[in-house]
Short mmCIF file of C-alpha atoms in Angstrom, two decimals:
data_model
loop_
_atom_site.label_atom_id
_atom_site.label_comp_id
_atom_site.label_asym_id
_atom_site.label_seq_id
_atom_site.Cartn_x
_atom_site.Cartn_y
_atom_site.Cartn_z
CA MET A 545 -7.93 11.77 0.67
CA ARG A 546 -5.64 15.27 -0.08
CA LEU A 547 -3.57 16.03 -2.48
CA VAL A 548 -1.06 17.94 -3.42
CA ILE A 549 0.30 18.66 -7.20
CA VAL A 550 3.92 19.65 -7.87
CA ASP A 551 4.46 20.62 -11.27
CA ASP A 552 6.44 23.76 -13.08
CA GLU A 553 4.40 23.52 -15.46
CA THR A 554 1.18 25.72 -14.90
CA LEU A 555 -0.83 24.24 -17.66
CA ALA A 556 0.34 20.48 -16.58
CA ARG A 557 -1.00 21.69 -12.75
CA GLU A 558 -4.63 22.70 -13.85
CA ARG A 559 -4.91 20.10 -16.43
CA VAL A 560 -4.91 17.74 -13.03
CA ARG A 561 -6.56 20.04 -11.26
CA GLN A 562 -9.66 19.60 -13.77
CA LEU A 563 -9.34 15.39 -14.16
CA VAL A 564 -9.21 15.49 -9.97
CA SER A 565 -12.26 17.52 -9.93
CA ASP A 566 -14.04 14.79 -12.02
CA PHE A 567 -13.13 12.31 -9.05
CA PRO A 568 -14.96 11.88 -5.61
CA GLY A 569 -13.44 11.71 -2.35
CA TRP A 570 -10.04 13.45 -3.41
CA GLU A 571 -9.27 17.31 -2.25
CA ILE A 572 -6.66 19.44 -3.65
CA VAL A 573 -4.91 21.16 -0.67
CA GLY A 574 -1.91 22.93 -2.40
CA GLU A 575 -0.07 22.90 -5.32
CA ALA A 576 3.86 23.59 -5.87
CA GLU A 577 5.93 24.71 -9.06
CA ASN A 578 9.57 23.64 -7.94
CA GLY A 579 10.93 21.45 -5.44
CA ARG A 580 11.85 23.58 -2.48
CA LYS A 581 7.80 25.12 -2.46
CA ALA A 582 7.05 21.44 -2.60
CA LEU A 583 8.25 20.53 0.54
CA GLU A 584 7.46 23.75 2.27
CA VAL A 585 3.78 23.01 1.19
CA ILE A 586 3.45 19.46 1.58
CA ARG A 587 4.85 20.25 5.39
CA GLN A 588 2.17 22.43 5.76
CA THR A 589 -0.51 20.75 4.37
CA GLU A 590 0.09 17.35 5.25
CA PRO A 591 -0.91 15.77 2.46
CA ASP A 592 -1.95 11.60 1.74
CA VAL A 593 -0.59 11.53 -1.58
CA VAL A 594 1.80 13.89 -3.87
CA LEU A 595 1.55 14.13 -7.28
CA LEU A 596 5.13 14.80 -8.14
CA ASP A 597 6.96 16.09 -11.58
CA VAL A 598 9.85 14.14 -11.99
CA ARG A 599 11.97 16.92 -14.26
CA MET A 600 12.00 20.41 -12.11
CA GLY A 601 14.89 22.93 -11.92
CA GLU A 602 17.01 23.10 -8.96
CA VAL A 603 15.29 20.50 -6.81
CA ASP A 604 13.80 17.47 -9.03
CA GLY A 605 11.13 15.37 -7.85
CA LEU A 606 13.37 12.41 -7.28
CA GLN A 607 14.98 14.45 -4.50
CA VAL A 608 11.92 15.68 -3.33
CA ALA A 609 10.87 11.89 -2.57
CA ARG A 610 13.90 11.04 -1.09
CA LYS A 611 13.53 14.06 1.30
CA LEU A 612 10.20 13.15 2.25
CA ALA A 613 11.24 9.26 2.61
CA GLU A 614 12.57 10.59 5.99
CA GLU A 615 9.55 11.74 7.42
CA ALA A 616 8.34 9.62 10.07
CA THR A 617 4.47 8.99 8.29
CA PRO A 618 5.56 10.01 4.33
CA PRO A 619 2.46 10.71 1.98
CA ALA A 620 2.21 8.47 -1.07
CA ILE A 621 3.86 9.61 -4.17
CA ILE A 622 3.17 9.32 -7.38
CA PHE A 623 5.49 10.80 -10.18
CA THR A 624 4.75 12.56 -13.39
CA THR A 625 7.17 12.73 -16.08
CA ALA A 626 7.49 13.15 -19.97
CA PHE A 627 10.50 10.89 -19.76
CA ALA A 628 9.88 7.20 -19.90
CA GLU A 629 13.35 6.25 -18.49
CA HIS A 630 12.69 8.27 -15.46
CA ALA A 631 9.97 5.36 -14.41
CA LEU A 632 13.34 2.91 -12.82
CA SER A 633 14.38 6.19 -10.64
CA ALA A 634 11.00 6.49 -9.80
CA PHE A 635 10.14 3.38 -8.33
CA GLU A 636 13.43 3.30 -6.55
CA SER A 637 12.62 6.65 -4.76
CA SER A 638 9.64 4.74 -3.23
CA ALA A 639 6.50 5.68 -5.59
CA VAL A 640 3.32 4.16 -5.78
CA ALA A 641 2.44 4.84 -9.26
CA TYR A 642 4.13 6.94 -12.45
CA LEU A 643 2.19 8.84 -14.50
CA LEU A 644 3.50 9.54 -18.53
CA LYS A 645 2.62 12.79 -19.52
CA PRO A 646 0.47 13.89 -21.01
CA ILE A 647 -1.67 12.16 -18.37
CA ARG A 648 -4.79 10.48 -19.10
CA ALA A 649 -8.14 10.43 -16.80
CA GLU A 650 -8.03 6.91 -16.43
CA LYS A 651 -4.67 6.52 -15.36
CA LEU A 652 -4.34 9.30 -13.23
CA ARG A 653 -7.82 7.40 -11.34
CA GLU A 654 -5.91 4.12 -11.24
CA ALA A 655 -2.81 5.78 -9.86
CA LEU A 656 -5.16 7.39 -7.13
CA GLN A 657 -6.68 4.58 -6.00
CA ARG A 658 -3.36 2.46 -6.06
CA ALA A 659 -2.41 5.29 -3.54
CA ARG A 660 -5.31 5.18 -1.14
CA ARG A 661 -4.13 3.69 2.18
CA PRO A 662 -5.18 4.27 6.06
CA SER A 663 -5.23 7.31 7.83
CA ARG A 664 -1.90 8.62 9.13
CA ALA A 665 -3.18 7.95 12.83
CA GLN A 666 -4.28 3.92 12.01
CA LEU A 667 -0.48 3.51 10.11
CA GLU A 668 1.06 4.93 13.53
CA THR A 669 -0.83 2.72 15.31
CA ALA A 670 -0.71 -0.48 13.73
CA TRP A 671 2.84 0.00 13.01
CA SER A 672 4.17 0.68 15.97
CA GLN A 673 3.29 -2.50 17.53
CA HIS A 674 5.83 -4.48 15.30
CA ALA A 675 9.44 -4.11 14.12
CA GLU A 676 9.88 -3.22 10.81
CA PRO A 677 10.28 -6.07 7.97
CA ALA A 678 13.50 -6.39 5.70
CA ARG A 679 11.35 -5.35 3.03
CA ALA A 680 9.43 -2.37 2.65
CA HIS A 681 7.11 -3.48 -0.72
CA VAL A 682 6.75 -5.84 -3.43
CA VAL A 683 7.20 -4.73 -7.06
CA ALA A 684 4.71 -6.49 -9.50
CA SER A 685 4.67 -6.32 -13.04
CA THR A 686 1.05 -5.67 -14.83
CA ARG A 687 0.07 -4.55 -17.96
CA ALA A 688 -0.15 -0.94 -16.96
CA GLY A 689 3.59 -1.28 -16.05
CA LEU A 690 5.57 -1.99 -12.80
CA VAL A 691 3.39 -1.95 -9.38
CA ARG A 692 4.61 -1.21 -6.43
CA VAL A 693 3.20 -2.44 -3.48
CA PRO A 694 4.15 -0.94 0.15
CA SER A 695 4.11 -3.59 3.03
CA ARG A 696 1.67 -1.96 5.35
CA ASP A 697 -0.60 -2.18 2.18
CA ILE A 698 -0.32 -5.70 1.87
CA LEU A 699 -3.12 -7.37 3.65
CA TYR A 700 -2.12 -10.97 2.64
CA PHE A 701 -0.33 -13.40 0.05
CA LEU A 702 -1.76 -16.40 -1.60
CA ALA A 703 0.42 -18.93 -3.07
CA ASP A 704 -1.17 -20.78 -6.38
CA GLN A 705 1.75 -22.97 -8.00
CA LYS A 706 4.32 -21.04 -9.32
CA TYR A 707 2.61 -17.98 -8.32
CA VAL A 708 1.45 -15.47 -5.36
CA THR A 709 -1.38 -13.34 -5.41
CA VAL A 710 -0.70 -10.28 -3.28
CA PHE A 711 -4.07 -8.92 -1.81
CA HIS A 712 -3.63 -4.75 -0.98
CA LEU A 713 -5.84 -2.33 -0.10
CA HIS A 714 -6.08 -1.41 -3.71
CA GLY A 715 -6.41 -4.83 -5.49
CA GLU A 716 -4.58 -7.79 -6.28
CA VAL A 717 -1.40 -8.48 -8.12
CA LEU A 718 0.62 -11.46 -9.15
CA ILE A 719 4.28 -12.15 -8.60
CA GLU A 720 6.66 -14.98 -8.97
CA GLU A 721 8.21 -15.68 -5.70
CA SER A 722 7.99 -18.29 -3.17
CA LEU A 723 5.66 -17.89 -0.02
CA ARG A 724 8.64 -19.51 2.17
CA GLN A 725 10.74 -16.60 1.10
CA LEU A 726 8.38 -13.89 1.91
CA GLU A 727 7.28 -14.99 5.15
CA ASP A 728 11.30 -14.71 5.79
CA ASP A 729 11.55 -11.03 3.89
CA PHE A 730 8.21 -9.72 5.69
CA ALA A 731 8.58 -11.25 9.06
CA PRO A 732 7.42 -10.42 12.03
CA LEU A 733 4.21 -8.45 10.14
CA PHE A 734 2.88 -11.51 8.84
CA VAL A 735 1.34 -14.98 10.51
CA ARG A 736 1.43 -17.94 8.19
CA ILE A 737 -2.47 -19.35 8.40
CA HIS A 738 -1.99 -22.51 6.47
CA ARG A 739 0.53 -23.47 3.46
CA LYS A 740 -0.96 -21.44 0.98
CA ALA A 741 -1.75 -17.95 2.66
CA LEU A 742 0.43 -15.45 4.73
CA VAL A 743 -1.70 -12.45 6.52
CA ALA A 744 -0.55 -9.50 7.82
CA LYS A 745 -1.40 -9.74 11.76
CA HIS A 746 -2.40 -6.07 12.17
CA TYR A 747 -5.35 -6.27 9.50
CA ILE A 748 -6.72 -9.20 11.71
CA THR A 749 -10.07 -8.79 13.61
CA GLY A 750 -10.73 -11.78 14.60
CA LEU A 751 -11.02 -15.57 14.93
CA GLU A 752 -13.87 -17.87 14.00
CA ARG A 753 -15.08 -21.36 14.27
CA SER A 754 -17.76 -23.15 11.99
CA ARG A 755 -20.25 -25.88 13.24
CA GLU A 756 -17.90 -28.22 11.69
CA GLY A 757 -14.97 -26.92 13.76
CA HIS A 758 -13.05 -25.43 11.26
CA HIS A 759 -11.63 -22.19 11.94
CA TRP A 760 -10.96 -19.10 9.88
CA VAL A 761 -9.64 -15.35 10.48
CA ARG A 762 -11.32 -12.13 9.59
CA LEU A 763 -9.21 -9.17 8.14
CA GLN A 764 -9.91 -5.94 7.62
CA HIS A 765 -11.18 -4.70 4.24
CA CYS A 766 -11.85 -8.45 3.35
CA ASP A 767 -15.42 -9.46 2.82
CA GLU A 768 -14.69 -13.08 2.92
CA PRO A 769 -13.00 -14.97 5.87
CA LEU A 770 -9.32 -17.23 5.09
CA PRO A 771 -8.99 -20.70 6.37
CA VAL A 772 -6.56 -21.43 9.36
CA SER A 773 -5.13 -25.01 9.49
CA ARG A 774 -4.99 -27.12 12.55
CA ARG A 775 -1.04 -26.97 12.49
CA ARG A 776 -1.15 -23.06 12.37
CA LEU A 777 -4.12 -22.33 14.90
CA ALA A 778 -1.88 -22.02 18.22
CA GLU A 779 -0.19 -19.38 16.28
CA VAL A 780 -2.97 -17.33 15.32
CA ARG A 781 -4.27 -17.49 19.03
CA ARG A 782 -0.89 -16.43 19.86
CA VAL A 783 -1.17 -13.16 17.81
CA LEU A 784 -4.39 -12.50 18.57
CA SER A 785 -3.76 -12.22 22.58
CA GLY A 786 -0.40 -10.82 21.58
CA GLU A 787 -1.90 -7.62 20.43
CA GLY A 788 -4.18 -7.55 23.09
CA GLU A 789 -7.00 -6.20 20.48
CA ASN A 790 -8.63 -9.50 20.79
CA ALA A 791 -7.79 -11.03 24.11
CA ASP A 792 -11.38 -12.50 24.63
CA LEU A 793 -10.77 -15.84 22.13
CA ASP A 794 -14.11 -17.28 23.76
CA GLN A 795 -16.07 -14.35 22.50
CA LEU A 796 -14.34 -14.28 19.14
CA ASP A 797 -14.46 -18.13 18.49
CA GLU A 798 -18.30 -18.47 18.15
CA ALA A 799 -19.89 -21.70 17.13
#
C-alpha cells in the first residue's frame, strides 16, 4: 500500500516515517509540508492512503481533503491533529479515521488497517457497473472513537435484534439502524439475500447449493458463505446473471 505523509512539522513527519517502517506492506511514496505541496505530491504519486495534518498554513488539511474528494478515485484520508475538536470536521471531509497527536504506534496501525481497500482498478471496474447509492458511508461509535466505513468497503450487513453488524474490508462494527433503511439508502448496490442479511452485489462471486437443497452465496474476502432464503433466491440469480461475471449458473449451483 502506498502512503503519503503531510505535516508542516518535520519532527512529526519523521515520527510517522519511523512508525510506518515497522509495518509490513506499506511504502511511503512522498511527503509534503503544506497543503499546496500535498496536492502536487499526491497527484504525482497516486497513493492509496494519505496521512494528513488538519492544521497547517495557507491551505489546511480539510481543504486538501475536500479537493481530493473531487477526484474520480481519491485516496483514503487519515487525519492527524493535536486538537480533538477537529474530529467532527475530519469525518465530514470523508476521512476514514483520525489520530490525535502524539501518534501512538498501535493507533496508527489500526487506522492504516481501516484504510486498506481494493486497488483503484478494482474499484473502478466494480463501481462502474452500478449507480451511486444515496449514502456514501456508515458511521459507527466504537471504543476507539467514531469509525467511518465507505460504502465501497462494505461486504454485507447482518441484522440482530436492535443492532446491525457491518462487515467490511477491514473488520466489523455495530450500528443502530434498520436493515430496511440501509436497503433503501444503499440501493442499487446491495441485494437482500434473506430477512437479516444485505450483501454488496459487486463482492458476490458465486451461488452454491447444498445436498439438502439450501442455497448460499460466496463473497470476496469472506471465508464462510451466507445463506440465501427461498424467497430471495430468484433475485440473487438475477444479480449474478445480470453482472455477467457468473453467467453459468448451472456450473455455480453445484450439488
